[in-house]
XYZ file of C-alpha atoms in Angstrom:
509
model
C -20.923 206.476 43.287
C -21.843 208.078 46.692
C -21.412 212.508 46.858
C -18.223 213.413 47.916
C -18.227 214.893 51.558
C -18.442 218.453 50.152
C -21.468 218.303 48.199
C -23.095 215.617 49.957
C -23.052 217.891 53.421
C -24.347 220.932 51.369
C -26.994 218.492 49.671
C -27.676 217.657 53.357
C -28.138 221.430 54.624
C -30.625 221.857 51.471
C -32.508 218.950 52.472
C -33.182 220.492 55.780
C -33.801 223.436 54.619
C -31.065 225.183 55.983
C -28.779 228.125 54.648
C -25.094 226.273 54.002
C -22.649 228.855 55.493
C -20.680 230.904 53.093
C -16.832 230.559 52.522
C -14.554 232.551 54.203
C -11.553 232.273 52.948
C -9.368 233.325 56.004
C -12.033 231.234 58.060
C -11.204 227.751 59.823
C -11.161 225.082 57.317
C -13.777 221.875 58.419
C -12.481 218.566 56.885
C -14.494 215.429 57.050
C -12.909 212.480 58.386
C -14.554 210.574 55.807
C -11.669 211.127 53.050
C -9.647 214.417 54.939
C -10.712 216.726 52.439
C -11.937 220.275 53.135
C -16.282 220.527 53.161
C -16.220 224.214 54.565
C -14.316 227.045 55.606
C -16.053 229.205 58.321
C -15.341 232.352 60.509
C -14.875 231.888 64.260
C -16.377 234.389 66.498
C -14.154 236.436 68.940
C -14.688 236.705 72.447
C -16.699 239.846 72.054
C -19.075 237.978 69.896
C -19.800 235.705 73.221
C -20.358 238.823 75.211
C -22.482 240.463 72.601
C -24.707 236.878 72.723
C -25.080 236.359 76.255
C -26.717 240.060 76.691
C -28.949 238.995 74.008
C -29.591 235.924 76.296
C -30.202 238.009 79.076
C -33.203 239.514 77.446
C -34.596 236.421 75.935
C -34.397 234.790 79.992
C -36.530 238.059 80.929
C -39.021 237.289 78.872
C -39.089 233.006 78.678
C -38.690 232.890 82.182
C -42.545 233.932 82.738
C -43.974 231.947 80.355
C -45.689 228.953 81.237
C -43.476 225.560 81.460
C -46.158 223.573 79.909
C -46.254 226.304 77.227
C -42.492 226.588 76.967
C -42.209 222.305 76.764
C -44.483 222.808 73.448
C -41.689 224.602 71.848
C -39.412 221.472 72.860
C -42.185 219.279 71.195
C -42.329 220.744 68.214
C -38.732 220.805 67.945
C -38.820 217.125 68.316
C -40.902 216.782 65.488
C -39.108 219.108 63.439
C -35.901 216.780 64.316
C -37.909 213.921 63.468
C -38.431 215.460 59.881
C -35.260 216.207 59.300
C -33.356 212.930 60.739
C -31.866 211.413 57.561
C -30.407 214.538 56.402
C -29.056 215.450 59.974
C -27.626 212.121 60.552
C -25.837 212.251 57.556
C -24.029 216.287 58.453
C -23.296 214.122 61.621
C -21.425 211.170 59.414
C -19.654 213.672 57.250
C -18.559 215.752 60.018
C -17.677 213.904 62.616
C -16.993 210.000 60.685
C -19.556 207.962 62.602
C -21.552 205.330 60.952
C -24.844 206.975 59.270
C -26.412 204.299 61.977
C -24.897 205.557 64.700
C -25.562 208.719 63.146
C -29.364 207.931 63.076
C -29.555 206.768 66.466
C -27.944 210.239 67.762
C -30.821 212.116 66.341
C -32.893 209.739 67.924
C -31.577 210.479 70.773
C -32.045 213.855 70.299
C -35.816 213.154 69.382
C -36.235 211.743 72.327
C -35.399 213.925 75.003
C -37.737 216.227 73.411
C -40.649 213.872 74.038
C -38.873 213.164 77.940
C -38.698 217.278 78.389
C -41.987 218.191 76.924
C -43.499 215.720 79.766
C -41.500 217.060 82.301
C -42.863 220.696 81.879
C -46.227 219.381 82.857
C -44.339 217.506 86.271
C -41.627 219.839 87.060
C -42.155 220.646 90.821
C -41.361 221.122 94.246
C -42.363 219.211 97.655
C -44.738 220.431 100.560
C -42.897 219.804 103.995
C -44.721 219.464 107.577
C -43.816 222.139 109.556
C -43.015 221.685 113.120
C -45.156 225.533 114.364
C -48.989 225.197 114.343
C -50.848 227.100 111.122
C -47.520 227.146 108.712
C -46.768 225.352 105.715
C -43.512 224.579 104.501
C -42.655 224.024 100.633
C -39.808 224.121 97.894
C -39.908 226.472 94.709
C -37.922 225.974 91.939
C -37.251 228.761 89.430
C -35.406 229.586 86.495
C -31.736 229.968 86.965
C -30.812 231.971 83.768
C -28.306 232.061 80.435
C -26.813 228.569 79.806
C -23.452 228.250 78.080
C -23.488 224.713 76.486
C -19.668 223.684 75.447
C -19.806 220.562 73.375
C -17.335 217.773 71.458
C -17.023 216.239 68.542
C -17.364 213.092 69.232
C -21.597 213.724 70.090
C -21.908 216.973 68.170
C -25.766 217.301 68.144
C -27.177 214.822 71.074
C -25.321 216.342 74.338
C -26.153 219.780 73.270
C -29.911 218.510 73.154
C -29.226 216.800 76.827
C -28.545 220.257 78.152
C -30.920 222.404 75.843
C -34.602 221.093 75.879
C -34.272 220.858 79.821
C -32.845 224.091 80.030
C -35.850 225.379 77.936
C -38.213 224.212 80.025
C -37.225 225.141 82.940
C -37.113 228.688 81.733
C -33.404 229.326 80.442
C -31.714 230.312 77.384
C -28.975 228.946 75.566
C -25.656 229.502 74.288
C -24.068 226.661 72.416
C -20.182 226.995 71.555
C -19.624 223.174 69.691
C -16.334 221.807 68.992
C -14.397 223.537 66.651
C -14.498 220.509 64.734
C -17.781 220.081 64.282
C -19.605 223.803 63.710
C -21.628 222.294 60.489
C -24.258 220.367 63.021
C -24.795 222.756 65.137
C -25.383 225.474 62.307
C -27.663 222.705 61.195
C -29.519 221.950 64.644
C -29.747 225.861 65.286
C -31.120 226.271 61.939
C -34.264 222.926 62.702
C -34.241 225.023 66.532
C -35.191 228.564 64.053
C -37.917 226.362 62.393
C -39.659 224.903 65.549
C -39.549 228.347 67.208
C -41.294 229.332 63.943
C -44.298 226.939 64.075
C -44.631 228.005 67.803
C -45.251 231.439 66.851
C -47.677 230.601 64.225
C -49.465 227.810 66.057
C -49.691 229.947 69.373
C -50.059 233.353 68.356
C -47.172 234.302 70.336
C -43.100 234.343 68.785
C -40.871 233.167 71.588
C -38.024 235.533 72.706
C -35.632 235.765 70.024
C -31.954 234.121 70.648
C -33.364 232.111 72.824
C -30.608 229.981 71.567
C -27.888 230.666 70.065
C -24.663 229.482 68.191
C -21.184 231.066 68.790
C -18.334 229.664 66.476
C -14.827 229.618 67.819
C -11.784 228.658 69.468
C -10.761 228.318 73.549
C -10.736 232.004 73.408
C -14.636 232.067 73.221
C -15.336 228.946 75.283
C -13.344 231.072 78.251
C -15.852 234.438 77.527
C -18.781 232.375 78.101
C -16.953 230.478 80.856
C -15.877 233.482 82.678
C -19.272 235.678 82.014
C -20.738 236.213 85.711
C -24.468 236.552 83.608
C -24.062 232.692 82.703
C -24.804 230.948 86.326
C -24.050 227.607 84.522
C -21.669 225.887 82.038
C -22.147 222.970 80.702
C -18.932 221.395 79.650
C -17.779 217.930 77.426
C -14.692 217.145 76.898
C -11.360 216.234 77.811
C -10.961 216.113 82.260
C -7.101 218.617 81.312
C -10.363 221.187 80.107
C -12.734 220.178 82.821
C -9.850 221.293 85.296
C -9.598 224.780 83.409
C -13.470 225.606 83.430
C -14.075 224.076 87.333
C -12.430 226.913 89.204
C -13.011 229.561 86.711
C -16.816 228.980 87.589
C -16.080 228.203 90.928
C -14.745 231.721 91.304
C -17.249 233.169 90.357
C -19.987 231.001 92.179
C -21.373 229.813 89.238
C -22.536 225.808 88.676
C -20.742 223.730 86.504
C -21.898 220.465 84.358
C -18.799 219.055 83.478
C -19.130 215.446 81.408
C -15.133 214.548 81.137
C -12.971 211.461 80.232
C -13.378 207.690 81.135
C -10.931 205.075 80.818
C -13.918 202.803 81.148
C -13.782 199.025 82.107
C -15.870 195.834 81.794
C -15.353 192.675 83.504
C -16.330 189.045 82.309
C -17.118 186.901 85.199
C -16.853 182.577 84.815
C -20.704 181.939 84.797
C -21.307 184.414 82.081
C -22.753 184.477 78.341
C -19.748 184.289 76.254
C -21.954 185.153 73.414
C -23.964 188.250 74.230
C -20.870 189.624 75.999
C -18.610 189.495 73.147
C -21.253 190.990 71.008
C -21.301 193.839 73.831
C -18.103 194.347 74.272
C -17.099 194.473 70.677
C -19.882 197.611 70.149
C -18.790 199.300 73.034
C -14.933 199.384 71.950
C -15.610 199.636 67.989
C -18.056 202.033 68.028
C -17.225 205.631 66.631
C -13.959 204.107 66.324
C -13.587 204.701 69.970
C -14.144 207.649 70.023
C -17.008 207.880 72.793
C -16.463 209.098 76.208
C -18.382 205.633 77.575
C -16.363 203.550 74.763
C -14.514 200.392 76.097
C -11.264 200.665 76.810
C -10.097 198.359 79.500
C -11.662 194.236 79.927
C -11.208 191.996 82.723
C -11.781 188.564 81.890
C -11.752 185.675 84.274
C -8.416 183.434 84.091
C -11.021 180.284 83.374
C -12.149 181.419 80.379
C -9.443 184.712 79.566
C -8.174 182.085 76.755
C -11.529 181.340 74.752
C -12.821 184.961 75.385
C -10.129 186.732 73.562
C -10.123 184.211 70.927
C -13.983 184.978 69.908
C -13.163 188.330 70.478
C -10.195 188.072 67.706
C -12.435 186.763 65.489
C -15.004 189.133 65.542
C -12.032 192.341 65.303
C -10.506 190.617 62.572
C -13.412 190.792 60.136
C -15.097 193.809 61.477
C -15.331 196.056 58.174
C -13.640 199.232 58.550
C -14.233 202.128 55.729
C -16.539 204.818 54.793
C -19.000 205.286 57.577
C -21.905 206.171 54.919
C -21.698 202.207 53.539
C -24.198 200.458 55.618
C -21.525 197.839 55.892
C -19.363 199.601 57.976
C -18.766 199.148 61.373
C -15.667 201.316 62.336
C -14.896 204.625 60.458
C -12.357 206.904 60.562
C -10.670 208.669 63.663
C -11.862 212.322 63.571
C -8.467 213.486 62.208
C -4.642 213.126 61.891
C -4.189 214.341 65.307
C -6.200 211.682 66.531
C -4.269 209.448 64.199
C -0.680 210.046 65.201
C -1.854 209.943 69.279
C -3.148 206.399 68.356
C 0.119 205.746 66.674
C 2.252 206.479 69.602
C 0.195 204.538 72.038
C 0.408 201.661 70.247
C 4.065 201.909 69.523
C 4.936 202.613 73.420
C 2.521 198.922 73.776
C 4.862 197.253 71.648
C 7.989 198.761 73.717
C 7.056 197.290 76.720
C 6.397 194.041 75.773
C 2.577 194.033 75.389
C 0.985 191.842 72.904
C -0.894 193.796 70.382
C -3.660 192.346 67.709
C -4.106 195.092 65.104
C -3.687 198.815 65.889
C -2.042 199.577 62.123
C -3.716 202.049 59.755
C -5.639 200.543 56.977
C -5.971 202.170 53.543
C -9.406 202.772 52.200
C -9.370 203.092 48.759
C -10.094 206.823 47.642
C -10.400 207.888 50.796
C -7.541 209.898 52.701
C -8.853 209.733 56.272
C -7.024 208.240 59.696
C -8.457 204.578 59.411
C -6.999 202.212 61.135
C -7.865 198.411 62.714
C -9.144 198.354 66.106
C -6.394 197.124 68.076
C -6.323 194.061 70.998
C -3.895 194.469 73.175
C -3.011 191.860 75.856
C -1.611 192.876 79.306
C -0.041 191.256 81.919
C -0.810 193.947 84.393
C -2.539 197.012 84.118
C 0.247 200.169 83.858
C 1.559 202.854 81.060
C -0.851 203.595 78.209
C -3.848 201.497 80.092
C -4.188 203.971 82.609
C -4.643 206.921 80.209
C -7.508 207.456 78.157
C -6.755 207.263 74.537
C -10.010 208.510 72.068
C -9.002 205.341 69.558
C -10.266 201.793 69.169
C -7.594 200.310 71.478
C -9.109 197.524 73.882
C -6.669 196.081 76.683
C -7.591 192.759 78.038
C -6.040 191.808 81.042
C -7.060 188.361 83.137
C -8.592 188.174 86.500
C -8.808 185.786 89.789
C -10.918 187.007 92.192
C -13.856 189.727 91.474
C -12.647 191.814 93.901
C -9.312 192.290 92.765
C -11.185 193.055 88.953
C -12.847 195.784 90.891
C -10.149 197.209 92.546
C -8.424 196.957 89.171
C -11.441 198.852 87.285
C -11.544 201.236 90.128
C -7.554 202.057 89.554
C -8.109 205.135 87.169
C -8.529 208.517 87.390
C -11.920 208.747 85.481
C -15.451 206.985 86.999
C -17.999 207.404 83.867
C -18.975 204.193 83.006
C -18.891 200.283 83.673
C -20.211 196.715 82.807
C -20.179 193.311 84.557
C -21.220 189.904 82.648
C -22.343 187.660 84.819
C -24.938 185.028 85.409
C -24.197 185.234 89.250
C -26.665 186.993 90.923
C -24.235 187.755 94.037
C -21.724 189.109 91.526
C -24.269 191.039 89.814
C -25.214 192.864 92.782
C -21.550 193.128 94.631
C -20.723 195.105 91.557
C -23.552 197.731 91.889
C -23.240 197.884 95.747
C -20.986 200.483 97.672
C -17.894 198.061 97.349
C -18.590 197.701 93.766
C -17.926 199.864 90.401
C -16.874 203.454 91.311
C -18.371 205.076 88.270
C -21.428 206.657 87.255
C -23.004 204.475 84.907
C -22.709 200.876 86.538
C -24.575 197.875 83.792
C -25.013 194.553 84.116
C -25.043 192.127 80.973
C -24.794 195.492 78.540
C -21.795 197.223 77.475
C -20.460 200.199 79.067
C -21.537 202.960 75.957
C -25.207 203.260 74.250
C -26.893 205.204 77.694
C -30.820 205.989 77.449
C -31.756 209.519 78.219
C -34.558 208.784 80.323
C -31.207 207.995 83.131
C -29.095 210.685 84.950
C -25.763 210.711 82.793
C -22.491 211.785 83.909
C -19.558 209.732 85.899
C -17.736 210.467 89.356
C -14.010 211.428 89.840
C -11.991 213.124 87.248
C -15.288 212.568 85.036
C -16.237 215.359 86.489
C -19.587 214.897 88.628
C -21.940 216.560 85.924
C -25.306 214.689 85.034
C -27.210 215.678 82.469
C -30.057 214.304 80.306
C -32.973 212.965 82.760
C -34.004 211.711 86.399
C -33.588 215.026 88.178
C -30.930 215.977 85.799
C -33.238 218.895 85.388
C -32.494 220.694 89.152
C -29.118 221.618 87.700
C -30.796 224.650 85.387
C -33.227 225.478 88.326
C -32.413 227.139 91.669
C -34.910 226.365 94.681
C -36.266 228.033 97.643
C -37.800 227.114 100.141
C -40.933 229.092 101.483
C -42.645 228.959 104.654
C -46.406 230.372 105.054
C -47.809 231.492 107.715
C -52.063 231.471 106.941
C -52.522 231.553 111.166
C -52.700 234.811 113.384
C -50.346 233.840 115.606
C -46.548 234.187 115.327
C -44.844 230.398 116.900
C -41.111 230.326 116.328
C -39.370 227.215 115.062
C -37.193 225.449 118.135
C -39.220 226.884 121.349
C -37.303 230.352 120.593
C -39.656 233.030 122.370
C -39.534 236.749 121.474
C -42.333 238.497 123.027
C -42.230 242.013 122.723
């Protein structure tokens, strides 16, 4: 018999090494979605908490800022290996907490392991250009600094991987961090800050020098705290995940105060299934990409465009493989689609699918399923056939609902994927190599994440990721993610004795 949630997670925080929060009785309770029962009860933090943190911030940026970036992308190494010894146990506070698969679990960490190894690189390569100058005995170049505090606001759906996006670049380029995670999820980040603690510990011992303390940090709470970091004019930039109703909330309130914003929002994401291509890898593909986490990623499937010639056989394979995928307790390596997060979650995916059946659509699945002694929102992923692409399709709904809708022409499945708010992410299957590349061109996919032959979820960090639209713009993670925590300048020296000014402007005096 496997632990129940509640003393498997504190088993977990032991095997980490880590001190298990103590219950507060009047604190928030945490409830895995695993079986619905309660696992913690913690104290948020009020707004003054925030404040209190971010001046502690302050001083750790006055200090980090001047050291080194190849010594400040050691302390990002060795928190990669301390992640790497402490992956099983964090993977499973990640299953517990937030009901993913302990694979997908796994592979979060992972993730998290390796943008450590990508940003301890990158403090040795960080850099600027040298530019020709157009006045004899001057040199032109760009500078980039550190920028200062960053307030990371995460989800629940990717409670310790996005926060690592943002944090080990932010680090080396020379800033602090303040992480408020989803009030759902506060046990991985206790656990994360806790590995972050042991790291900073073997720097201090393996270097002779401690880095600054709260050089990050965790704040617990509500929207209440969220809006003190957001609104703080010492935080120059907010990263932000979640829904686009919050990106629209934090955008102006940083805008007004001229500070940058990272925001990583909704996508009502699409894949299309062009004549020529492999039935057999795409269904594989598309299945992950709508089953896994239940649905619940921000790049999870959500709307497929299959090609009239072969709509028919398509969705039949695909029927198949919903209809015996094995739904349950994500820690049974048998699983492959857990529970929704919670009952919220539960009763949205409820009324979507009713409102499908009201106007006429043709729905495979969608009905909760009962696990046996466990009382979380399971349900089977649902198929749901469309004859054209209006009501619930055009909203984003975190659940595994997949509509399938047929095609003619490519374009017209373009201009079809292109039809929604959100631009985050986007597949084509194809064997076409004109197809291929008329859906990554300018006239192609919208979004920010644009694959070919892979499904639209399951992004590598060594790639800019973010979308376009109501997705928000952000991009985090790697390419030149990185020049979001920086701020450049650009310098012009003079080593000659004479003064030429740029454009044929004289001034002799």
């Amino acid at each position: 018999m496997p632990l129940s949630p509640k003393d498997d997670v504190r088993a977990a925080f032991e095997e980490i090494g880590a001190p298990f929060p103590e219950k507060v009785a009047a604190g928030r309770k945490i409830t895995s979605p695993i079986d619905g029962g309660e696992i913690a009860r913690i104290a948020d933090d009020d707004p003054g908490v925030a404040r209190e943190a971010v001046s502690r911030a302050v001083d750790a940026f006055n200090a980090w800022r001047e050291v080194p970036a190849p010594r400040r992308g050691e302390l990002v190494r060795l928190l990669g290996e301390e992640l790497r010894a402490a992956k099983t146990p964090l993977a499973r506070i990640v299953t517990l907490e937030a009901g993913k698969t302990l694979s997908e679990g796994l592979g979060e960490v992972q993730e998290m392991i390796d943008i450590c190894d990508f940003a301890a690189g990158m403090s040795r390569t960080v850099g600027g250009r040298t530019l020709p100058s157009e006045r004899p005995g001057h040199r032109m170049m760009e500078t980039w600094h550190p920028l200062g505090p960053v307030a990371i606001i995460s989800a629940f759906n990717f409670p310790v991987a996005v926060w690592s996006w943002n944090a080990t670049i932010a680090l080396i380029c020379g800033n602090p961090c303040i992480w408020k995670p989803s009030e759902k999820t506060p046990l991985c980040a206790l656990a994360t800050q806790a590995i972050f603690d042991g790291a900073a510990a073997r720097f201090a011992e393996e270097t002779g020098e401690a880095p600054p303390p709260d050089l990050s940090s965790v704040i617990l709470g509500d929207k209440g705290v969220a809006s003190a970091l957001v609104d703080d004019r010492r935080i120059p930039l907010v990263s932000a995940t979640g829904s686009t109703a919050m990106g629209a909330e934090v955008a102006p309130r940083a805008a007004k105060r001229f500070a940058r914003a990272i925001l990583e929002l909704g996508g009502n994401n699409a894949a299309i299934v062009a004549p020529s291509a492999d039935l057999e890898l795409a269904v594989r593909a598309v299945a992950f990409s709508a089953l896994g986490t239940a649905g619940q990623r921000c790049t999870s499937l959500r709307r497929l465009f299959v090609h009239e010639s072969i709509h028919g056989d398509f969705i039949g394979r695909l029927k198949k493989v919903y209809g015996t995928a094995a739904i349950g307790d994500p820690r049974d390596e048998r699983t492959l689609v857990g529970p929704l997060i919670d009952r919220i979650a539960a009763d949205q995916m409820n009324s979507v699918i009713a409102d499908l059946r009201q106007i006429g659509a043709e729905v495979t699945g969608g009905a909760p399923k009962k696990i046996d002694g466990l009382d979380g929102a399971y349900f089977e992923p649902a198929l749901v056939e469309m004859a054209e692409q209006k009501g619930p399709m055009l909203d984003e709904t975190f659940a595994p609902i997949l509509y399938c809708l047929p095609y003619t022409e490519l374009d017209e499945a373009i201009a079809l994927q292109n039809a929604v708010e959100q631009g985050l992410s986007s597949a084509i299957f194809t064997t076409d190599v004109r197809e291929a590349e008329r859906f990554l061109s300018a006239v192609g996919s919208d979004c920010g994440i644009a694959n070919v032959n892979i499904g639209t979820s399951g992004a590598e960090i060594g790639g800019a990721f973010g979308g376009e639209k109501a997705t928000g713009g952000g991009r985090e993670a790697g390419s030149d993610a990185w020049k979001a925590y920086m701020r450049r300048a650009t310098n012009t020296v003079n080593y000659g004795s004479d003064l030429p000014l740029a454009q044929g402007v004289t001034f002799d005096i």
